Coordinates of C-alpha atoms in Angstrom, one line a residue:
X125 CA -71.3 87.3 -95.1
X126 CA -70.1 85.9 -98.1
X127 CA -66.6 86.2 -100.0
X128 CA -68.1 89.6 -101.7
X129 CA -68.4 90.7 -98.3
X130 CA -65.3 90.1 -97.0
X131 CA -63.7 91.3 -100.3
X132 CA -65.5 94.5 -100.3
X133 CA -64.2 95.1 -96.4
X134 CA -60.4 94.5 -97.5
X135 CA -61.0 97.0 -100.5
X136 CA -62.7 99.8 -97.8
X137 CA -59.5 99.6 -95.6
X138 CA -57.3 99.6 -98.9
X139 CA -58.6 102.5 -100.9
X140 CA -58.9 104.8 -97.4
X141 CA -55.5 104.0 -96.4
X142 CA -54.5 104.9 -99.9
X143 CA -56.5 108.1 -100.2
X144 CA -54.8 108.9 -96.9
X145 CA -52.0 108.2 -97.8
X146 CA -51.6 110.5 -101.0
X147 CA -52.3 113.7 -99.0
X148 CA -50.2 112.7 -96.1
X149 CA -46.7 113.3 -98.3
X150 CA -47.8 117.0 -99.5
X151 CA -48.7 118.3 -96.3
X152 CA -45.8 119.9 -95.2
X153 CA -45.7 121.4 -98.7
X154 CA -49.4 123.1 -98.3
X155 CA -48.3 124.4 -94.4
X156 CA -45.2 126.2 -96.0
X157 CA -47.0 127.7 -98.8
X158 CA -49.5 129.0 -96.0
X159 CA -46.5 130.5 -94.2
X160 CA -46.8 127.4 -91.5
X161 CA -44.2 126.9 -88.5
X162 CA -42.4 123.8 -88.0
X163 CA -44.4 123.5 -84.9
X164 CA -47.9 123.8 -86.8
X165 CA -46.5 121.6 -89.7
X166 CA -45.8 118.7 -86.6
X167 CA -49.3 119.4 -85.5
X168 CA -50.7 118.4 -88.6
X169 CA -49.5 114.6 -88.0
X170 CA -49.7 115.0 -84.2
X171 CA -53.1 115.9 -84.5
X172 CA -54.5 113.7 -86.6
X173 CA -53.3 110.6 -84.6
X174 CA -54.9 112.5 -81.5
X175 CA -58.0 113.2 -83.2
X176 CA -57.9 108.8 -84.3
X177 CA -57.6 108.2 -80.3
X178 CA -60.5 109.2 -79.7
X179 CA -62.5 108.5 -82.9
X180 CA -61.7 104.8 -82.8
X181 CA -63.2 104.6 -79.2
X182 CA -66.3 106.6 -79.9
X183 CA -66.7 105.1 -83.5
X184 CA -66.5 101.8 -82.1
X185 CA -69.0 102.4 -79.1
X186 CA -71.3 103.6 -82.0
X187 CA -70.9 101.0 -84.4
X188 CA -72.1 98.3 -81.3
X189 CA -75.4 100.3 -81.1
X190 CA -75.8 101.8 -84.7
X191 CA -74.5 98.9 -86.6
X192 CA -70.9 98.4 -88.2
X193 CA -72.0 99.0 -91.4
X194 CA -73.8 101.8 -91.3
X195 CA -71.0 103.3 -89.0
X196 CA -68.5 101.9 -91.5
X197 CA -70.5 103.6 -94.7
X198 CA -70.5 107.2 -92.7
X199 CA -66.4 107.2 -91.7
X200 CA -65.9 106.4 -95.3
X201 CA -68.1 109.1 -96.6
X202 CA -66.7 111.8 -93.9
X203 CA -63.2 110.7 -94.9
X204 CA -64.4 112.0 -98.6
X205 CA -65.3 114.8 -97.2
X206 CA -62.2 116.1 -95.3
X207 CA -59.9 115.3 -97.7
X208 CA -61.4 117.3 -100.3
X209 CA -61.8 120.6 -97.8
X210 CA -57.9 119.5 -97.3
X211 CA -57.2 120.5 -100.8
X212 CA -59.7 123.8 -100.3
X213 CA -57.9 125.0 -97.1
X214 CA -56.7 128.5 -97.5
X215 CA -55.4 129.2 -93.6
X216 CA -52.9 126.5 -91.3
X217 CA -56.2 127.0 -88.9
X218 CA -58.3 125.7 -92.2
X219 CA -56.0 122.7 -92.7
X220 CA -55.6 121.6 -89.1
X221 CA -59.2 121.9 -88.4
X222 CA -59.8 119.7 -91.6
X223 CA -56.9 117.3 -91.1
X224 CA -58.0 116.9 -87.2
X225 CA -61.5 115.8 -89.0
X226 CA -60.0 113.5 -91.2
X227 CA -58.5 111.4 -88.4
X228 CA -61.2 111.6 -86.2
X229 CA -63.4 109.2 -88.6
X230 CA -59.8 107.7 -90.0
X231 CA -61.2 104.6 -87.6
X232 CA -61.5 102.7 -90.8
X233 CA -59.3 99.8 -89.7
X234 CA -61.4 98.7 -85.9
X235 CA -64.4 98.9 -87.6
X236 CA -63.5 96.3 -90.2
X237 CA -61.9 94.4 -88.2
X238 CA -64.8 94.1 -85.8
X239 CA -67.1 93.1 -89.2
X240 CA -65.0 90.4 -89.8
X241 CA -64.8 89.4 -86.0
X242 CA -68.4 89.1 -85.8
X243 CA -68.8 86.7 -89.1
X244 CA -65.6 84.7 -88.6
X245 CA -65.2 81.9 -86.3
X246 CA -62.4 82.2 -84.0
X247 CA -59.9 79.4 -85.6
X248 CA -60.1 81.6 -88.8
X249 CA -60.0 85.0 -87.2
X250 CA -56.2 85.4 -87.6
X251 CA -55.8 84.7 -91.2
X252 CA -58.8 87.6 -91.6
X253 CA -57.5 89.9 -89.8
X254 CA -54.0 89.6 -91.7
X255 CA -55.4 89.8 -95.3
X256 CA -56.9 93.3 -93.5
X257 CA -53.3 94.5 -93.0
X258 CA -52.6 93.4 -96.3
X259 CA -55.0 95.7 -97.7
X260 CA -53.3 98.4 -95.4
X261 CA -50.0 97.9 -96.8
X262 CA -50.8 97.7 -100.1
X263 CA -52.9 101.5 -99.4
X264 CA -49.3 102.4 -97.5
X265 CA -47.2 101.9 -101.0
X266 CA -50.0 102.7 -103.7
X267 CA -51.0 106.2 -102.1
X268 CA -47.6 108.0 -101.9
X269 CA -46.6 106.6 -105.6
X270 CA -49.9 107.5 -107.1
X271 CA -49.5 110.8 -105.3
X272 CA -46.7 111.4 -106.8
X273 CA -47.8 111.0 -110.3
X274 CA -50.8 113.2 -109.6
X275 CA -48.9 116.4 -107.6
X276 CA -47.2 117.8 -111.1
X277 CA -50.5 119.4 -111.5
X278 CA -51.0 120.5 -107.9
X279 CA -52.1 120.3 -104.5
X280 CA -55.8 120.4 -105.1
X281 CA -56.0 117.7 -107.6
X282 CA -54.0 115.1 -105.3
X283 CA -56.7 116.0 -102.7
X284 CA -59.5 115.8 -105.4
X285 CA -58.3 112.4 -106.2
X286 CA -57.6 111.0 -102.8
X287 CA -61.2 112.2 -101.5
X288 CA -62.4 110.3 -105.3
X289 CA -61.0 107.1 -103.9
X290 CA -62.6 107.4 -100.7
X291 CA -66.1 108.4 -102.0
X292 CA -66.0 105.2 -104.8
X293 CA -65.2 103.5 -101.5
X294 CA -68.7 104.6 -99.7
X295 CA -70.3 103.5 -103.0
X296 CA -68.7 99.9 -103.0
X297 CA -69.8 99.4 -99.1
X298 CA -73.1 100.5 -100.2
X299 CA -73.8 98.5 -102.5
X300 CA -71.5 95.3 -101.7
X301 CA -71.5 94.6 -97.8
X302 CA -74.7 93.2 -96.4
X303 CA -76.4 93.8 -93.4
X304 CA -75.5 92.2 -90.3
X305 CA -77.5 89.3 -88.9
X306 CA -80.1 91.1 -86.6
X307 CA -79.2 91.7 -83.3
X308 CA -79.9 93.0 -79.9
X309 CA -78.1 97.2 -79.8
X310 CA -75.7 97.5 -77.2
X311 CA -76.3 100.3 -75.4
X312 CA -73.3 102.9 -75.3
X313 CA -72.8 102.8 -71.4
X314 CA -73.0 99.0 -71.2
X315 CA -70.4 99.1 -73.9
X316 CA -68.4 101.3 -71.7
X317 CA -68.8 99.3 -68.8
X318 CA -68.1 95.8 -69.8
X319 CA -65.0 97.2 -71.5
X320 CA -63.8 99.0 -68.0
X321 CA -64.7 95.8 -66.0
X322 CA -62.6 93.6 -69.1
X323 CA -59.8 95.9 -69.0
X324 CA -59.3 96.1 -65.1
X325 CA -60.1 92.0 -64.9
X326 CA -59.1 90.1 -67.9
X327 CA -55.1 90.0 -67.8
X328 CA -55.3 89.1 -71.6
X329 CA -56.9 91.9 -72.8
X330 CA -55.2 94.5 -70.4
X331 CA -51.7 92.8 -71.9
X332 CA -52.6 93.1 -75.8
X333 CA -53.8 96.4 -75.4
X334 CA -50.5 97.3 -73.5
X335 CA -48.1 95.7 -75.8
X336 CA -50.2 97.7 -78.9
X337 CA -49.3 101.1 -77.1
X338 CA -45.7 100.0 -76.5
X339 CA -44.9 98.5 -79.9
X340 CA -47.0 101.1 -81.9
X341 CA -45.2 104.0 -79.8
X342 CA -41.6 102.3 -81.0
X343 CA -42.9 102.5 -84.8
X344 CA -43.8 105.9 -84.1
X345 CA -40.2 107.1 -83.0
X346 CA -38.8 104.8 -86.1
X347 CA -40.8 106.9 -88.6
X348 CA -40.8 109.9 -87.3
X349 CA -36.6 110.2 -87.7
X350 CA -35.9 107.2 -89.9
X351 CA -35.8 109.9 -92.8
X352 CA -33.7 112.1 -91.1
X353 CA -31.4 109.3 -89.6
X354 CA -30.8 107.4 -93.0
X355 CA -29.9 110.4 -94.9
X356 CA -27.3 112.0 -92.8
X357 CA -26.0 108.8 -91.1
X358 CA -26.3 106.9 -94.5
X359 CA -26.2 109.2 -97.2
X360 CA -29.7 108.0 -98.4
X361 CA -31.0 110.3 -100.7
X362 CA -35.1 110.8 -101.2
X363 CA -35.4 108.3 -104.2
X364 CA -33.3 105.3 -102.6
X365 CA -35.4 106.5 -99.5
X366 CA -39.2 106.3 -101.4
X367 CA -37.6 102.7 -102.6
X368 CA -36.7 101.5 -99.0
X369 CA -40.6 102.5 -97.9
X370 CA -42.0 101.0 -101.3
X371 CA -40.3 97.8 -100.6
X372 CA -41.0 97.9 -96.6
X373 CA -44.7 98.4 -97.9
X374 CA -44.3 95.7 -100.7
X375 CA -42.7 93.1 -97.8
X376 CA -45.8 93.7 -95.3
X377 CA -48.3 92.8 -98.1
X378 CA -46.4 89.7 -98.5
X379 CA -45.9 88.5 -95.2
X380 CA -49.5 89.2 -94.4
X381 CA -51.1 87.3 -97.1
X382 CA -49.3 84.6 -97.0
X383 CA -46.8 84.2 -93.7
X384 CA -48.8 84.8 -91.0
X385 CA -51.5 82.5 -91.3
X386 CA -49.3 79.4 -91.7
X387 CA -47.3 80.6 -89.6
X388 CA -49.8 81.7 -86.8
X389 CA -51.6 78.1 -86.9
X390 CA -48.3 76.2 -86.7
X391 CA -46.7 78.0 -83.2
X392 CA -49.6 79.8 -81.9
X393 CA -50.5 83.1 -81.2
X394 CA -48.1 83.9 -78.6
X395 CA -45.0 82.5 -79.9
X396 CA -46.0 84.8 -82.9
X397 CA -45.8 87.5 -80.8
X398 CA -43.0 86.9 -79.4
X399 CA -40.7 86.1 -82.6
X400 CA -42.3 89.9 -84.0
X401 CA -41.3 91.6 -80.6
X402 CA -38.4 89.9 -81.1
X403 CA -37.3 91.2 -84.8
X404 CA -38.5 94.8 -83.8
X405 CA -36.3 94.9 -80.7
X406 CA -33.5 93.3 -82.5
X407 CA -33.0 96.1 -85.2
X408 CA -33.9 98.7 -82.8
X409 CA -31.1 97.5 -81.1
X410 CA -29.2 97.7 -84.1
X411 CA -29.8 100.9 -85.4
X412 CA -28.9 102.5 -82.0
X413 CA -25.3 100.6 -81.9
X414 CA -24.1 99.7 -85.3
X415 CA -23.2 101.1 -88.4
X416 CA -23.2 99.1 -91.3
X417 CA -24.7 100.1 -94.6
X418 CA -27.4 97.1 -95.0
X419 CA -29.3 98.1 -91.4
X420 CA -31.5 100.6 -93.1
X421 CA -32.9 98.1 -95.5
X422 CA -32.6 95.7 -92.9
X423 CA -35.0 98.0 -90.5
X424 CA -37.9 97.9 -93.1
X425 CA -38.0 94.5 -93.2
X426 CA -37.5 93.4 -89.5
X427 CA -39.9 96.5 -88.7
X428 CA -42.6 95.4 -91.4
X429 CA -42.5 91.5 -90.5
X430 CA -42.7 92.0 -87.0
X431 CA -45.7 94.2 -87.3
X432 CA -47.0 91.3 -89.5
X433 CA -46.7 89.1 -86.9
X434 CA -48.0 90.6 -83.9
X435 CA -51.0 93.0 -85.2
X436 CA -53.1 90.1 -86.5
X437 CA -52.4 87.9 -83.6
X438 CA -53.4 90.9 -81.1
X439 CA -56.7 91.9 -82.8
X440 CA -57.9 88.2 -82.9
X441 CA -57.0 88.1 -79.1
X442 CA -59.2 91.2 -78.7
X443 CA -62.0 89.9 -80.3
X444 CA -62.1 86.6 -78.8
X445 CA -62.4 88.4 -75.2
X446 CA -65.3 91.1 -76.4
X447 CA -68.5 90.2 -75.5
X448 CA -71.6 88.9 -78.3
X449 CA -72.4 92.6 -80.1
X450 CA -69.7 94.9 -78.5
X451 CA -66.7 93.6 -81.0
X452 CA -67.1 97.3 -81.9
X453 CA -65.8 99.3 -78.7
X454 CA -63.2 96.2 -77.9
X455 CA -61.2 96.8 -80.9
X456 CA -61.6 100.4 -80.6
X457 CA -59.8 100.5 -77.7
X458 CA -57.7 98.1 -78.8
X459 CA -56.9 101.0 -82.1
X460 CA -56.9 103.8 -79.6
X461 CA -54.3 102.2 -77.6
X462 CA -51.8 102.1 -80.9
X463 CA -52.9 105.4 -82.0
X464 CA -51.7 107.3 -78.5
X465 CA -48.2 105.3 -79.5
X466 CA -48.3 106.7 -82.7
X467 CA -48.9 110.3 -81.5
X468 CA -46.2 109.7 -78.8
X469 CA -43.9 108.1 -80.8
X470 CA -42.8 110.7 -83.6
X471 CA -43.1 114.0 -80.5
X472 CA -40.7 111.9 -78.2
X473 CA -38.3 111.3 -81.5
X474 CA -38.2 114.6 -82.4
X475 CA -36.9 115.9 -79.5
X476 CA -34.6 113.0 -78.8
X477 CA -32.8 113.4 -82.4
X478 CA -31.8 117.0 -81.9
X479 CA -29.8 115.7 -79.1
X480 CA -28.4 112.7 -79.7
X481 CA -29.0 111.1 -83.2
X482 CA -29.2 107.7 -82.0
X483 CA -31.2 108.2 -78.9
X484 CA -34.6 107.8 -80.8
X485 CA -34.1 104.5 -81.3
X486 CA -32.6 103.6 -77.6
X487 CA -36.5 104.8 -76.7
X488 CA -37.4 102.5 -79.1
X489 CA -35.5 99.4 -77.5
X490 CA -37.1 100.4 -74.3
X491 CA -40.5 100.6 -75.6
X492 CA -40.2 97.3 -76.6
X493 CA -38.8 95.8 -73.9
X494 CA -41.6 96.7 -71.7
X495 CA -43.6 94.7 -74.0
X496 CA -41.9 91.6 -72.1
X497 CA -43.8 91.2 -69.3
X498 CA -47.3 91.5 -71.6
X499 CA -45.9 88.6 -73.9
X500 CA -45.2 86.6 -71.0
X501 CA -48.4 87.1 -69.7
X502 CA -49.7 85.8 -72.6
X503 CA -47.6 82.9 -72.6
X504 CA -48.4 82.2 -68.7
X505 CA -52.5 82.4 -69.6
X506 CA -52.3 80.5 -72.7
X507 CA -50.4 77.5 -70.8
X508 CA -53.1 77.6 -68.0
X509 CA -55.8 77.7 -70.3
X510 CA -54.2 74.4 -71.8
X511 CA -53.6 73.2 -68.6
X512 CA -57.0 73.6 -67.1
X513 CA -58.5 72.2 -70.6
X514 CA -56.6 68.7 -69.9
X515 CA -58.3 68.3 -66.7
X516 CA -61.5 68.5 -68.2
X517 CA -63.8 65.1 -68.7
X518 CA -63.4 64.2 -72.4
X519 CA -66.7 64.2 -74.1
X520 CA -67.2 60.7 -75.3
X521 CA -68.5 61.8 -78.7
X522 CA -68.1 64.8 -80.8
X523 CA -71.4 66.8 -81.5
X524 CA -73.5 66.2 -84.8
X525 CA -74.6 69.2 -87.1
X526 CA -76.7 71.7 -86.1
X527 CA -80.7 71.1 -85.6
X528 CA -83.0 71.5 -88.0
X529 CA -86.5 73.1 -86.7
X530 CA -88.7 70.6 -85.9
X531 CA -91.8 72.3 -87.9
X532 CA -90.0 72.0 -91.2
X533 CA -89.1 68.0 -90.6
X534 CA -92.6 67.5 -89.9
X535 CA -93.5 69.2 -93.2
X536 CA -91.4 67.0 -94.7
X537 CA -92.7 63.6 -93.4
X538 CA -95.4 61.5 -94.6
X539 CA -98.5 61.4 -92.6
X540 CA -97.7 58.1 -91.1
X541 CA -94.2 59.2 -89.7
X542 CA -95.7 62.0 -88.1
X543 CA -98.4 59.9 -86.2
X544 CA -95.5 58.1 -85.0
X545 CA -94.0 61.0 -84.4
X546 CA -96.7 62.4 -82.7
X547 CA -97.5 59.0 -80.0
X548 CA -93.2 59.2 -79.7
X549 CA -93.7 63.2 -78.6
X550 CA -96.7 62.0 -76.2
X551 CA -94.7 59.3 -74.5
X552 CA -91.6 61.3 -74.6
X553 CA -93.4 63.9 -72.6
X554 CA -94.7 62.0 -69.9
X555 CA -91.7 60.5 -69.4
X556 CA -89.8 64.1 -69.2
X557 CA -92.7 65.4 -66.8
X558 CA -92.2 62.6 -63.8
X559 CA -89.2 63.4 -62.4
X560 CA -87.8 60.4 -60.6
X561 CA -88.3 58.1 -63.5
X562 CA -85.8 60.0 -66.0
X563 CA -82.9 57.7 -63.4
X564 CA -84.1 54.5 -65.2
X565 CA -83.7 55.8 -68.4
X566 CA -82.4 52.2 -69.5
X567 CA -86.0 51.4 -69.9
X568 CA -87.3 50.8 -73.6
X569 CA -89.6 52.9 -75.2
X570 CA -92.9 51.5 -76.8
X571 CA -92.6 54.0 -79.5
X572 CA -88.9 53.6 -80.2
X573 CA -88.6 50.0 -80.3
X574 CA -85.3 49.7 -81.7
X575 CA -83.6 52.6 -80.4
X576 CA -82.1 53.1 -76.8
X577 CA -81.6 56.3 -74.8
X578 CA -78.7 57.3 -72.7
X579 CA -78.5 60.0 -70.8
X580 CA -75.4 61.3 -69.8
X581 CA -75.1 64.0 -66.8
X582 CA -72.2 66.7 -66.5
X583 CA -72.1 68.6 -62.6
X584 CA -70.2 71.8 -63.0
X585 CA -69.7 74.0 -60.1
X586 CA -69.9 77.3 -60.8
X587 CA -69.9 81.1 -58.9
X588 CA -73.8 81.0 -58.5
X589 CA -74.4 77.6 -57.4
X590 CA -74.3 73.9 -58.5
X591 CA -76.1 73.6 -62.2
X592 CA -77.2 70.6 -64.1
X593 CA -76.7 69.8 -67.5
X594 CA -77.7 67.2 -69.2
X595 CA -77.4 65.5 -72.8
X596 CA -78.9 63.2 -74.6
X597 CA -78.2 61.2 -77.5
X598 CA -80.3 58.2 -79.2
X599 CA -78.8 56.4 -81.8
X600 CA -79.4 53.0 -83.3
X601 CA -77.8 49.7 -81.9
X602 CA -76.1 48.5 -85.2
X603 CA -75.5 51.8 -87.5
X604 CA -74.7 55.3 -85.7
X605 CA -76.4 58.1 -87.5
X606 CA -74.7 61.4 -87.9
X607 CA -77.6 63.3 -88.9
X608 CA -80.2 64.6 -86.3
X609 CA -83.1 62.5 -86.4
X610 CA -86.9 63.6 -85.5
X611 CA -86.9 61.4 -82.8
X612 CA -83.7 62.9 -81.8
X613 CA -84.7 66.1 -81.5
X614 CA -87.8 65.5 -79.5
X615 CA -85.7 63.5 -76.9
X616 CA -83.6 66.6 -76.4
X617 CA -86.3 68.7 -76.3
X618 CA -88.1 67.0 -73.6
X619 CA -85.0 66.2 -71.4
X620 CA -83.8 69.4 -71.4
X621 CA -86.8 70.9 -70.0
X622 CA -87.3 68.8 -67.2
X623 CA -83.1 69.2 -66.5
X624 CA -83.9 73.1 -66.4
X625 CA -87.1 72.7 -63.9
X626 CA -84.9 70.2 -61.8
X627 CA -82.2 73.3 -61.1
X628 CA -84.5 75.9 -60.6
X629 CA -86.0 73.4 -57.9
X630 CA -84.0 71.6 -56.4
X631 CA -85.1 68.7 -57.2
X632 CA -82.5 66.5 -58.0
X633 CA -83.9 62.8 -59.0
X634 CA -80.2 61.7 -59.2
X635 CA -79.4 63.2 -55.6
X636 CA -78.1 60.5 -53.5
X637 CA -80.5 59.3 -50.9
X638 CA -83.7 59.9 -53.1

């Protein structure tokens, strides 16, 4: 995928969070004017981040069989579609069936995330995946302010203009992000499986997804009462309120696009984790047991950065443990694990603040502190990874480019190069075929008089039994070559097939004894 690709994928995750966005501030205004409760005008958020658990698992189980784009196209296109019946609702019933729609395809943000998994290598993976919640933030401060500019006019035309932005999203995916390279469908129950199995035997993945549900469930309680708690603590009023948020937003983009990458690269994924976990818990903290008049705007920053920090650094982990083709499901359940926080989160405040105004964010401390023992986890498996990768032989030189098929070489060569060719192939393949002789590979070759072949064997035990691998490299005497040479490529060929009959045999001609 190209850098129109990956451009068109930020822009899907930026309009749809910004079409969400501008219908997510006028809700409470369209329950009232339907004669709403405050318990029905709650369900409209709760549901909607109920509805997102489970459409980022099935969506993502889908888009592993379906494809990611396609899957991708038809969220987008749904998402148009809710939001405009949003602004046609003329019954609470209507508006929660329709908003409970909206979040159940509102699994915009797995799905790119798992595009750019698949076409990214993983060194590059967490810069990708932060410009992604860059485009979030920047959808998190344009939607409410262009809402805003809109509602003067009314309810349906914020709606008409939110589902707009979602629809000239489908149009730009259409026509702007390619096809993935073909691949074998995963079926939906293997997907299910291998993502039980991870979760109950891979100790990184278990831990990401846990600290996602710990750290989104403490962002949940923040924003559900941060409103409340700023204006009556504070004195905030809504404008100096719709500034903090703005500039919250304004700080995420920032530190996304152009923190977090640096930043990630120079400490590691881990430490990143930790210093966000750290920031979040530290004004958590704060906001419980001081009172100064700086900690709100402190709270949007501290909030925002960590998020920065860790979000990125989690969904790269998630990829890099999802099998080839199921990058889908993996990150779904990694979403689904931060959207149950988010439903949590906001419930659990709610009922906390009518208490004790404070004692929402004392939940949030405690949410994060459970996170602990998944950072250290991840600390404990990156430093045994590292620890286990010392031990390993060192591979005396680093491998060349990548092969070029034999047939189009040939093509290329003039007909006396591939006679040569063709006597090298013949003597090449005897040699490959007796067994016992590949030991003396020290032995010239007639046909590659000025070359010399060394053949270098690597024994690795493994669960199923003792495999053989082998290498080999020809290069000239006098001037190395970096480029993969004809010659080359037949040596490999041929070694490598008569390594592969030698395990499924048995027989070993460098077997002691022989």
């Amino acid at each position: 995928m190209g850098s129109s690709g990956l451009l068109s994928v930020y822009m899907a995750v930026l309009l749809d969070k910004m079409g969400a966005m501008m219908v997510l501030p006028l809700l409470p205004f369209i329950a009232r004017s339907m004669d709403g409760t405050s318990i029905e005008v709650g369900l409209l958020q709760s549901l909607y981040s109920l509805m997102q658990v489970f459409g980022t698992l099935v969506l993502g189980s889908v888009a592993d069989t379906w494809g990611k784009r396609r899957t991708l196209l038809l969220s987008l296109f749904s998402s148009s579609i809710f939001l405009l019946a949003c602004g046609l609702a003329v019954s609470i019933w209507q508006l929660l069936l329709f908003r409970a729609g909206h979040g159940f395809f509102a699994g915009t943000v797995s799905i790119c995330q798992a595009i750019v998994a698949d076409v990214t290598p993983p060194e590059d993976r967490v810069g990708k995946m932060a410009l992604i919640m860059a485009a979030y933030g920047v959808g998190v401060v344009l939607g409410p302010g262009l809402a805003g500019l809109i509602a003067p006019w009314g309810v349906f035309p914020v709606c008409a203009v939110a589902s707009a932005c979602a629809l000239c999203n489908f149009c730009i995916g259409w026509w702007q992000i390619p096809e993935a390279s073909p691949t074998k469908p995963v079926s939906a129950l293997r997907g299910w499986r291998e993502l039980l199995r991870a979760l109950l035997s891979d100790m990184t993945l278990a831990a990401v997804c846990f600290l996602s549900f710990c750290q989104e469930l403490g962002m949940g309680i923040f924003m559900g009462v941060s409103a409340l708690f700023f204006q009556d603590r504070y004195g905030i009023t809504a404008s100096q309120l719709g500034l903090l948020f703005c500039a919250a937003g304004a700080g995420m983009v920032a530190f996304q696009g152009f923190v977090v990458s640096k930043f990630v690269k120079a400490v590691g994924r881990p430490i990143s984790i930790l210093c966000g976990w750290s920031l979040r818990l530290s004004i958590y903290l704060a906001l419980a047991s001081l009172d100064f008049a700086i900690i709100p705007w402190l709270s949007a920053v501290c909030v925002v950065a960590g998020g920065a920090l860790i979000d990125p650094c989690a969904a790269s982990l998630t990829s890099d443990k999802a099998p080839q083709g199921m990058s889908g499901i993996f990150l779904g359940a990694y979403q689904a694990a931060a959207s149950i926080g988010s439903f949590m989160g906001p419930f659990l405040g709610g009922l906390l603040y009518d208490y004790v105004h404070t004692g929402p964010y004392w939940l949030a401390s405690v949410a994060s502190l459970l996170c602990l023992p998944a950072v250290l986890t991840l600390f404990r498996l990156q430093h045994s990874s590292e620890k286990g990768a010392a031990k390993e032989p060192l591979i005396a030189e680093e491998e060349d480019e990548e092969e070029q098929p034999i047939e189009k070489l040939l093509s290329e060569a003039s007909p006396t190069r591939k006679r040569a060719i063709g006597r090298a192939a013949i003597g090449l393949r005897s040699i490959a075929d007796v067994g016992p002789a590949l030991s003396m590979f020290q032995l010239p070759l007639p046909e590659l008089a000025c070359r010399t072949l060394r053949h270098k064997d690597r024994i690795s035990d493994e669960s199923l039994g003792r495999t053989l691998r082998s290498k080999t490299e020809v290069f000239t005497p006098s001037v190395r070559e970096r480029s993969m040479s004809l010659e080359r490529i037949l040596l490999r060929q041929y070694s490598m097939q008569a390594s592969d009959r030698w395990s499924r045999t048995g027989d070993d001609p460098l077997r002691p004894g022989r």
